[in-house]
Amino acid sequence: MKVTAARFLGAAARPGEAPESAAPEVAIAGRSNVGKSSLINTVLGRRGLARTSATPGRTRQLNFFLVNERFGLVDLPGYGFAVGPETERQAWGPLVEGYLLGRSTLRGVLLVVDVRRGLEHEERQLLDFLGHGGQPVAIVATKIDKIGRTAARDAVRALAAEAGVPIVGFSARTGEGREAVWRVFCRWWDRAP
Ligand code: GTP
Ligand code: MG
């Protein structure tokens, strides 16, 4: 499938604010500043569609995008960023967990991790949480351009052994892994609810 159209559908800063949509949806989760928004832009080939920033914790709401007027992508707010109003940090759990548990159009969750950090406490917690929800999960190990080829391959293998879900090595800078991520999206979008 070719991306012929991609547009911002709406945002949710509080539970229940998600825009109504019948499109099957894939959510992108991960630590703050890991590269979730960059991944969306790279995979869709739309620079600047999802807002990116060198400042961690920039995306504080769920941002909904519609691809080819038929398929949804959701940029989730990042976790693990210690600065910012306490109320905002406390709001993350109910906002994201409520979405992950309650969105009937959700078909899969892509967890983005920094290839140099792998799975840390928060990632394991999220994987645990998702395992109970019954959604398919895959992991993208991003920023592979920051380490050598062999190191990246070893890290991806180690992650696969540890997590027991599909792993894709990726770089928003070079575009490596773009097709593999796209295949995951298409598989989930086509999945029956
Ligand atoms: P929040 O919205 O704050 O949770 O961050 P995010 O996960 O959406 O990260 P974002 O896409 O905004 O990227 C954060 C920073 O990492 C930016 O400076 C990006 O340019 C950079 N970045 C993202 N992906 C890559 C990558 O694959 N390689 C390199 N070298 N830098 C990347
Ligand atoms: Mg972001």
PDB file of C-alpha atoms and ligand atoms in Angstrom:
ATOM      1  CA  MET A   1       0.000   0.000   0.000  1.00  0.00           C
ATOM      2  CA  LYS A   2       1.207   3.485  -0.864  1.00  0.00           C
ATOM      3  CA  VAL A   3       0.609   6.477   1.392  1.00  0.00           C
ATOM      4  CA  THR A   4      -1.535   8.798  -0.723  1.00  0.00           C
ATOM      5  CA  ALA A   5      -2.886  10.891   2.136  1.00  0.00           C
ATOM      6  CA  ALA A   6      -2.020  11.454   5.782  1.00  0.00           C
ATOM      7  CA  ARG A   7      -3.616  13.983   8.063  1.00  0.00           C
ATOM      8  CA  PHE A   8      -3.986  14.996  11.689  1.00  0.00           C
ATOM      9  CA  LEU A   9      -7.370  13.915  12.991  1.00  0.00           C
ATOM     10  CA  GLY A  10      -7.374  15.365  16.489  1.00  0.00           C
ATOM     11  CA  ALA A  11      -5.873  15.139  19.964  1.00  0.00           C
ATOM     12  CA  ALA A  12      -6.883  13.977  23.414  1.00  0.00           C
ATOM     13  CA  ALA A  13      -5.415  15.609  26.507  1.00  0.00           C
ATOM     14  CA  ARG A  14      -7.947  14.035  28.856  1.00  0.00           C
ATOM     15  CA  PRO A  15      -9.646  10.624  28.982  1.00  0.00           C
ATOM     16  CA  GLY A  16     -12.683  10.508  26.736  1.00  0.00           C
ATOM     17  CA  GLU A  17     -11.471  13.224  24.363  1.00  0.00           C
ATOM     18  CA  ALA A  18     -10.281  10.873  21.610  1.00  0.00           C
ATOM     19  CA  PRO A  19     -11.823  11.774  18.247  1.00  0.00           C
ATOM     20  CA  GLU A  20     -14.480   9.404  17.046  1.00  0.00           C
ATOM     21  CA  SER A  21     -13.198   7.191  14.276  1.00  0.00           C
ATOM     22  CA  ALA A  22     -14.170   3.882  12.756  1.00  0.00           C
ATOM     23  CA  ALA A  23     -10.691   3.306  11.291  1.00  0.00           C
ATOM     24  CA  PRO A  24      -8.589   0.449  12.684  1.00  0.00           C
ATOM     25  CA  GLU A  25      -5.859   2.018  14.787  1.00  0.00           C
ATOM     26  CA  VAL A  26      -2.217   1.301  15.678  1.00  0.00           C
ATOM     27  CA  ALA A  27      -0.727   3.072  18.716  1.00  0.00           C
ATOM     28  CA  ILE A  28       2.924   4.089  19.090  1.00  0.00           C
ATOM     29  CA  ALA A  29       4.163   3.948  22.688  1.00  0.00           C
ATOM     30  CA  GLY A  30       7.508   4.576  24.332  1.00  0.00           C
ATOM     31  CA  ARG A  31       9.721   6.663  26.561  1.00  0.00           C
ATOM     32  CA  SER A  32       9.780  10.404  26.135  1.00  0.00           C
ATOM     33  CA  ASN A  33      12.209  11.580  23.427  1.00  0.00           C
ATOM     34  CA  VAL A  34      12.816   8.048  22.110  1.00  0.00           C
ATOM     35  CA  GLY A  35      11.634   8.955  18.605  1.00  0.00           C
ATOM     36  CA  LYS A  36       7.930   8.009  18.360  1.00  0.00           C
ATOM     37  CA  SER A  37       6.870  11.074  16.387  1.00  0.00           C
ATOM     38  CA  SER A  38       9.940  10.824  14.143  1.00  0.00           C
ATOM     39  CA  LEU A  39       9.065   7.206  13.385  1.00  0.00           C
ATOM     40  CA  ILE A  40       5.557   8.160  12.298  1.00  0.00           C
ATOM     41  CA  ASN A  41       6.907  10.857   9.973  1.00  0.00           C
ATOM     42  CA  THR A  42       9.583   8.579   8.505  1.00  0.00           C
ATOM     43  CA  VAL A  43       7.304   5.608   7.930  1.00  0.00           C
ATOM     44  CA  LEU A  44       4.598   7.772   6.326  1.00  0.00           C
ATOM     45  CA  GLY A  45       7.150   9.811   4.389  1.00  0.00           C
ATOM     46  CA  ARG A  46       5.594  13.026   5.752  1.00  0.00           C
ATOM     47  CA  ARG A  47       8.124  15.292   7.365  1.00  0.00           C
ATOM     48  CA  GLY A  48       6.553  17.419  10.084  1.00  0.00           C
ATOM     49  CA  LEU A  49       3.195  15.648  10.291  1.00  0.00           C
ATOM     50  CA  ALA A  50       3.800  14.466  13.858  1.00  0.00           C
ATOM     51  CA  ARG A  51       5.586  17.176  15.789  1.00  0.00           C
ATOM     52  CA  THR A  52       9.108  16.213  16.910  1.00  0.00           C
ATOM     53  CA  SER A  53      11.430  17.976  19.289  1.00  0.00           C
ATOM     54  CA  ALA A  54      14.856  17.728  20.878  1.00  0.00           C
ATOM     55  CA  THR A  55      13.140  18.692  24.156  1.00  0.00           C
ATOM     56  CA  PRO A  56      11.890  15.572  25.928  1.00  0.00           C
ATOM     57  CA  GLY A  57       8.262  15.393  26.957  1.00  0.00           C
ATOM     58  CA  ARG A  58       7.001  17.527  24.109  1.00  0.00           C
ATOM     59  CA  THR A  59       4.024  15.357  23.134  1.00  0.00           C
ATOM     60  CA  ARG A  60       1.719  15.451  26.170  1.00  0.00           C
ATOM     61  CA  GLN A  61      -1.471  14.374  24.538  1.00  0.00           C
ATOM     62  CA  LEU A  62      -2.593  11.553  22.294  1.00  0.00           C
ATOM     63  CA  ASN A  63      -2.351  12.683  18.685  1.00  0.00           C
ATOM     64  CA  PHE A  64      -4.505  10.879  16.141  1.00  0.00           C
ATOM     65  CA  PHE A  65      -3.587  10.596  12.460  1.00  0.00           C
ATOM     66  CA  LEU A  66      -5.521   9.153   9.553  1.00  0.00           C
ATOM     67  CA  VAL A  67      -3.675   7.432   6.715  1.00  0.00           C
ATOM     68  CA  ASN A  68      -5.299   7.108   3.281  1.00  0.00           C
ATOM     69  CA  GLU A  69      -8.597   8.093   4.953  1.00  0.00           C
ATOM     70  CA  ARG A  70      -8.896   4.502   6.234  1.00  0.00           C
ATOM     71  CA  PHE A  71      -6.210   3.648   8.781  1.00  0.00           C
ATOM     72  CA  GLY A  72      -5.385   5.202  12.121  1.00  0.00           C
ATOM     73  CA  LEU A  73      -2.051   5.900  13.826  1.00  0.00           C
ATOM     74  CA  VAL A  74      -1.853   7.271  17.355  1.00  0.00           C
ATOM     75  CA  ASP A  75       1.181   9.064  18.742  1.00  0.00           C
ATOM     76  CA  LEU A  76       1.018   8.431  22.499  1.00  0.00           C
ATOM     77  CA  PRO A  77       2.608  10.826  24.999  1.00  0.00           C
ATOM     78  CA  GLY A  78       5.995   9.584  26.200  1.00  0.00           C
ATOM     79  CA  TYR A  79       6.626   8.372  29.736  1.00  0.00           C
ATOM     80  CA  GLY A  80       9.654   8.554  31.975  1.00  0.00           C
ATOM     81  CA  PHE A  81      10.322  12.254  31.777  1.00  0.00           C
ATOM     82  CA  ALA A  82      10.839  13.595  35.293  1.00  0.00           C
ATOM     83  CA  VAL A  83      10.462  17.327  34.638  1.00  0.00           C
ATOM     84  CA  GLY A  84       7.112  19.026  34.213  1.00  0.00           C
ATOM     85  CA  PRO A  85       4.100  19.670  36.389  1.00  0.00           C
ATOM     86  CA  GLU A  86       3.351  16.811  38.787  1.00  0.00           C
ATOM     87  CA  THR A  87      -0.295  16.883  37.752  1.00  0.00           C
ATOM     88  CA  GLU A  88       0.721  16.221  34.170  1.00  0.00           C
ATOM     89  CA  ARG A  89       2.851  13.237  35.130  1.00  0.00           C
ATOM     90  CA  GLN A  90       0.012  11.799  37.187  1.00  0.00           C
ATOM     91  CA  ALA A  91      -2.374  12.283  34.294  1.00  0.00           C
ATOM     92  CA  TRP A  92      -0.299  10.055  31.987  1.00  0.00           C
ATOM     93  CA  GLY A  93      -1.432   6.749  33.518  1.00  0.00           C
ATOM     94  CA  PRO A  94      -5.207   7.180  33.336  1.00  0.00           C
ATOM     95  CA  LEU A  95      -4.977   8.898  29.952  1.00  0.00           C
ATOM     96  CA  VAL A  96      -2.848   6.274  28.197  1.00  0.00           C
ATOM     97  CA  GLU A  97      -4.089   3.216  30.066  1.00  0.00           C
ATOM     98  CA  GLY A  98      -7.683   4.303  29.547  1.00  0.00           C
ATOM     99  CA  TYR A  99      -7.042   4.608  25.831  1.00  0.00           C
ATOM    100  CA  LEU A 100      -5.215   1.256  25.564  1.00  0.00           C
ATOM    101  CA  LEU A 101      -7.944  -0.595  27.433  1.00  0.00           C
ATOM    102  CA  GLY A 102     -10.971   1.188  26.085  1.00  0.00           C
ATOM    103  CA  ARG A 103     -10.385   1.992  22.410  1.00  0.00           C
ATOM    104  CA  SER A 104     -12.460  -0.494  20.421  1.00  0.00           C
ATOM    105  CA  THR A 105     -10.703   0.337  17.126  1.00  0.00           C
ATOM    106  CA  LEU A 106      -7.212  -0.411  18.522  1.00  0.00           C
ATOM    107  CA  ARG A 107      -5.518  -3.284  16.657  1.00  0.00           C
ATOM    108  CA  GLY A 108      -1.955  -3.292  17.938  1.00  0.00           C
ATOM    109  CA  VAL A 109       0.688  -1.416  19.916  1.00  0.00           C
ATOM    110  CA  LEU A 110       4.184  -0.608  18.708  1.00  0.00           C
ATOM    111  CA  LEU A 111       6.606  -0.051  21.583  1.00  0.00           C
ATOM    112  CA  VAL A 112       9.553   2.120  20.596  1.00  0.00           C
ATOM    113  CA  VAL A 113      12.793   1.686  22.565  1.00  0.00           C
ATOM    114  CA  ASP A 114      16.228   3.238  22.146  1.00  0.00           C
ATOM    115  CA  VAL A 115      18.477   0.484  20.772  1.00  0.00           C
ATOM    116  CA  ARG A 116      21.192   1.640  23.198  1.00  0.00           C
ATOM    117  CA  ARG A 117      18.947   1.296  26.258  1.00  0.00           C
ATOM    118  CA  GLY A 118      16.788  -1.707  25.456  1.00  0.00           C
ATOM    119  CA  LEU A 119      14.071  -2.675  27.912  1.00  0.00           C
ATOM    120  CA  GLU A 120      14.056  -0.859  31.221  1.00  0.00           C
ATOM    121  CA  HIS A 121      11.621  -0.957  34.112  1.00  0.00           C
ATOM    122  CA  GLU A 122       8.900   1.109  32.416  1.00  0.00           C
ATOM    123  CA  GLU A 123       9.072  -0.916  29.190  1.00  0.00           C
ATOM    124  CA  ARG A 124       8.691  -4.188  31.103  1.00  0.00           C
ATOM    125  CA  GLN A 125       5.743  -2.755  32.997  1.00  0.00           C
ATOM    126  CA  LEU A 126       4.098  -1.614  29.779  1.00  0.00           C
ATOM    127  CA  LEU A 127       4.703  -4.994  28.090  1.00  0.00           C
ATOM    128  CA  ASP A 128       3.167  -6.692  31.108  1.00  0.00           C
ATOM    129  CA  PHE A 129       0.173  -4.391  30.987  1.00  0.00           C
ATOM    130  CA  LEU A 130      -0.287  -4.931  27.252  1.00  0.00           C
ATOM    131  CA  GLY A 131       0.060  -8.698  27.627  1.00  0.00           C
ATOM    132  CA  HIS A 132      -3.067  -8.673  29.765  1.00  0.00           C
ATOM    133  CA  GLY A 133      -4.988  -6.539  27.291  1.00  0.00           C
ATOM    134  CA  GLY A 134      -4.718  -9.042  24.457  1.00  0.00           C
ATOM    135  CA  GLN A 135      -3.407  -6.562  21.846  1.00  0.00           C
ATOM    136  CA  PRO A 136      -0.594  -7.672  19.549  1.00  0.00           C
ATOM    137  CA  VAL A 137       2.687  -5.946  20.404  1.00  0.00           C
ATOM    138  CA  ALA A 138       5.906  -5.414  18.460  1.00  0.00           C
ATOM    139  CA  ILE A 139       9.030  -3.509  19.461  1.00  0.00           C
ATOM    140  CA  VAL A 140      10.977  -1.060  17.361  1.00  0.00           C
ATOM    141  CA  ALA A 141      14.591  -0.580  18.423  1.00  0.00           C
ATOM    142  CA  THR A 142      15.255   2.899  17.092  1.00  0.00           C
ATOM    143  CA  LYS A 143      18.273   5.179  16.571  1.00  0.00           C
ATOM    144  CA  ILE A 144      20.330   2.289  15.192  1.00  0.00           C
ATOM    145  CA  ASP A 145      22.257   4.924  13.220  1.00  0.00           C
ATOM    146  CA  LYS A 146      23.874   5.883  16.540  1.00  0.00           C
ATOM    147  CA  ILE A 147      25.729   2.581  16.938  1.00  0.00           C
ATOM    148  CA  GLY A 148      27.634   0.259  14.624  1.00  0.00           C
ATOM    149  CA  ARG A 149      25.978  -2.330  12.419  1.00  0.00           C
ATOM    150  CA  THR A 150      27.171  -5.311  14.437  1.00  0.00           C
ATOM    151  CA  ALA A 151      26.173  -3.722  17.733  1.00  0.00           C
ATOM    152  CA  ALA A 152      22.713  -2.941  16.320  1.00  0.00           C
ATOM    153  CA  ARG A 153      22.237  -6.497  15.071  1.00  0.00           C
ATOM    154  CA  ASP A 154      23.325  -7.948  18.428  1.00  0.00           C
ATOM    155  CA  ALA A 155      21.027  -5.587  20.344  1.00  0.00           C
ATOM    156  CA  VAL A 156      18.033  -6.493  18.166  1.00  0.00           C
ATOM    157  CA  ARG A 157      18.738 -10.205  18.680  1.00  0.00           C
ATOM    158  CA  ALA A 158      19.064  -9.803  22.434  1.00  0.00           C
ATOM    159  CA  LEU A 159      15.789  -7.864  22.553  1.00  0.00           C
ATOM    160  CA  ALA A 160      14.002 -10.548  20.536  1.00  0.00           C
ATOM    161  CA  ALA A 161      15.201 -13.244  22.929  1.00  0.00           C
ATOM    162  CA  GLU A 162      14.207 -11.197  25.957  1.00  0.00           C
ATOM    163  CA  ALA A 163      10.828  -9.836  24.897  1.00  0.00           C
ATOM    164  CA  GLY A 164       9.405 -12.693  22.849  1.00  0.00           C
ATOM    165  CA  VAL A 165       7.632 -10.341  20.420  1.00  0.00           C
ATOM    166  CA  PRO A 166       8.654  -9.238  16.898  1.00  0.00           C
ATOM    167  CA  ILE A 167      11.531  -6.705  16.897  1.00  0.00           C
ATOM    168  CA  VAL A 168      12.439  -4.288  14.129  1.00  0.00           C
ATOM    169  CA  GLY A 169      15.713  -2.330  14.018  1.00  0.00           C
ATOM    170  CA  PHE A 170      14.970   1.202  12.842  1.00  0.00           C
ATOM    171  CA  SER A 171      16.413   4.626  12.165  1.00  0.00           C
ATOM    172  CA  ALA A 172      14.393   7.732  11.443  1.00  0.00           C
ATOM    173  CA  ARG A 173      17.611   9.308  10.234  1.00  0.00           C
ATOM    174  CA  THR A 174      18.502   6.742   7.544  1.00  0.00           C
ATOM    175  CA  GLY A 175      15.049   5.229   7.003  1.00  0.00           C
ATOM    176  CA  GLU A 176      16.352   1.735   7.719  1.00  0.00           C
ATOM    177  CA  GLY A 177      13.573  -0.574   8.925  1.00  0.00           C
ATOM    178  CA  ARG A 178      10.885   1.632   7.398  1.00  0.00           C
ATOM    179  CA  GLU A 179       9.384  -1.160   5.255  1.00  0.00           C
ATOM    180  CA  ALA A 180       9.383  -3.636   8.129  1.00  0.00           C
ATOM    181  CA  VAL A 181       7.468  -1.197  10.363  1.00  0.00           C
ATOM    182  CA  TRP A 182       5.048  -0.487   7.529  1.00  0.00           C
ATOM    183  CA  ARG A 183       4.378  -4.233   7.170  1.00  0.00           C
ATOM    184  CA  VAL A 184       3.544  -4.435  10.880  1.00  0.00           C
ATOM    185  CA  PHE A 185       1.087  -1.530  10.504  1.00  0.00           C
ATOM    186  CA  CYS A 186      -0.600  -3.136   7.482  1.00  0.00           C
ATOM    187  CA  ARG A 187      -0.889  -6.515   9.180  1.00  0.00           C
ATOM    188  CA  TRP A 188      -2.578  -4.988  12.215  1.00  0.00           C
ATOM    189  CA  TRP A 189      -4.833  -2.645  10.264  1.00  0.00           C
ATOM    190  CA  ASP A 190      -6.129  -5.699   8.404  1.00  0.00           C
ATOM    191  CA  ARG A 191      -6.608  -7.699  11.584  1.00  0.00           C
ATOM    192  CA  ALA A 192     -10.148  -8.543  12.618  1.00  0.00           C
ATOM    193  CA  PRO A 193     -11.190  -6.888  15.906  1.00  0.00           C
TER     194      PRO A 193
HETATM  195  P1  GTP B   1       8.117  12.876  22.977  1.00  0.00           P
HETATM  196  O1  GTP B   1       7.030  13.350  22.080  1.00  0.00           O
HETATM  197  O2  GTP B   1       8.744  13.967  23.779  1.00  0.00           O
HETATM  198  O3  GTP B   1       7.711  11.740  23.824  1.00  0.00           O
HETATM  199  O4  GTP B   1       9.340  12.364  22.035  1.00  0.00           O
HETATM  200  P2  GTP B   1       9.261  11.377  20.782  1.00  0.00           P
HETATM  201  O5  GTP B   1       9.376   9.982  21.254  1.00  0.00           O
HETATM  202  O6  GTP B   1       8.115  11.703  19.906  1.00  0.00           O
HETATM  203  O7  GTP B   1      10.644  11.741  20.050  1.00  0.00           O
HETATM  204  P3  GTP B   1      10.881  12.644  18.754  1.00  0.00           P
HETATM  205  O8  GTP B   1      10.405  11.928  17.547  1.00  0.00           O
HETATM  206  O9  GTP B   1      10.385  14.013  18.991  1.00  0.00           O
HETATM  207  O10 GTP B   1      12.483  12.618  18.682  1.00  0.00           O
HETATM  208  C1  GTP B   1      13.267  13.074  19.773  1.00  0.00           C
HETATM  209  C2  GTP B   1      14.670  13.450  19.276  1.00  0.00           C
HETATM  210  O11 GTP B   1      15.338  12.266  18.801  1.00  0.00           O
HETATM  211  C3  GTP B   1      14.659  14.414  18.104  1.00  0.00           C
HETATM  212  O12 GTP B   1      15.753  15.300  18.271  1.00  0.00           O
HETATM  213  C4  GTP B   1      14.865  13.529  16.894  1.00  0.00           C
HETATM  214  O13 GTP B   1      15.486  14.171  15.810  1.00  0.00           O
HETATM  215  C5  GTP B   1      15.757  12.425  17.447  1.00  0.00           C
HETATM  216  N1  GTP B   1      15.580  11.127  16.758  1.00  0.00           N
HETATM  217  C6  GTP B   1      14.435  10.449  16.593  1.00  0.00           C
HETATM  218  N2  GTP B   1      14.625   9.297  15.923  1.00  0.00           N
HETATM  219  C7  GTP B   1      15.952   9.240  15.644  1.00  0.00           C
HETATM  220  C8  GTP B   1      16.788   8.282  14.956  1.00  0.00           C
HETATM  221  O14 GTP B   1      16.366   7.228  14.469  1.00  0.00           O
HETATM  222  N3  GTP B   1      18.126   8.583  14.898  1.00  0.00           N
HETATM  223  C9  GTP B   1      18.647   9.715  15.440  1.00  0.00           C
HETATM  224  N4  GTP B   1      19.970   9.897  15.338  1.00  0.00           N
HETATM  225  N5  GTP B   1      17.897  10.644  16.078  1.00  0.00           N
HETATM  226  C10 GTP B   1      16.561  10.413  16.179  1.00  0.00           C
HETATM  227 MG    MG B   2       6.509  12.923  20.205  1.00  0.00          MG
END
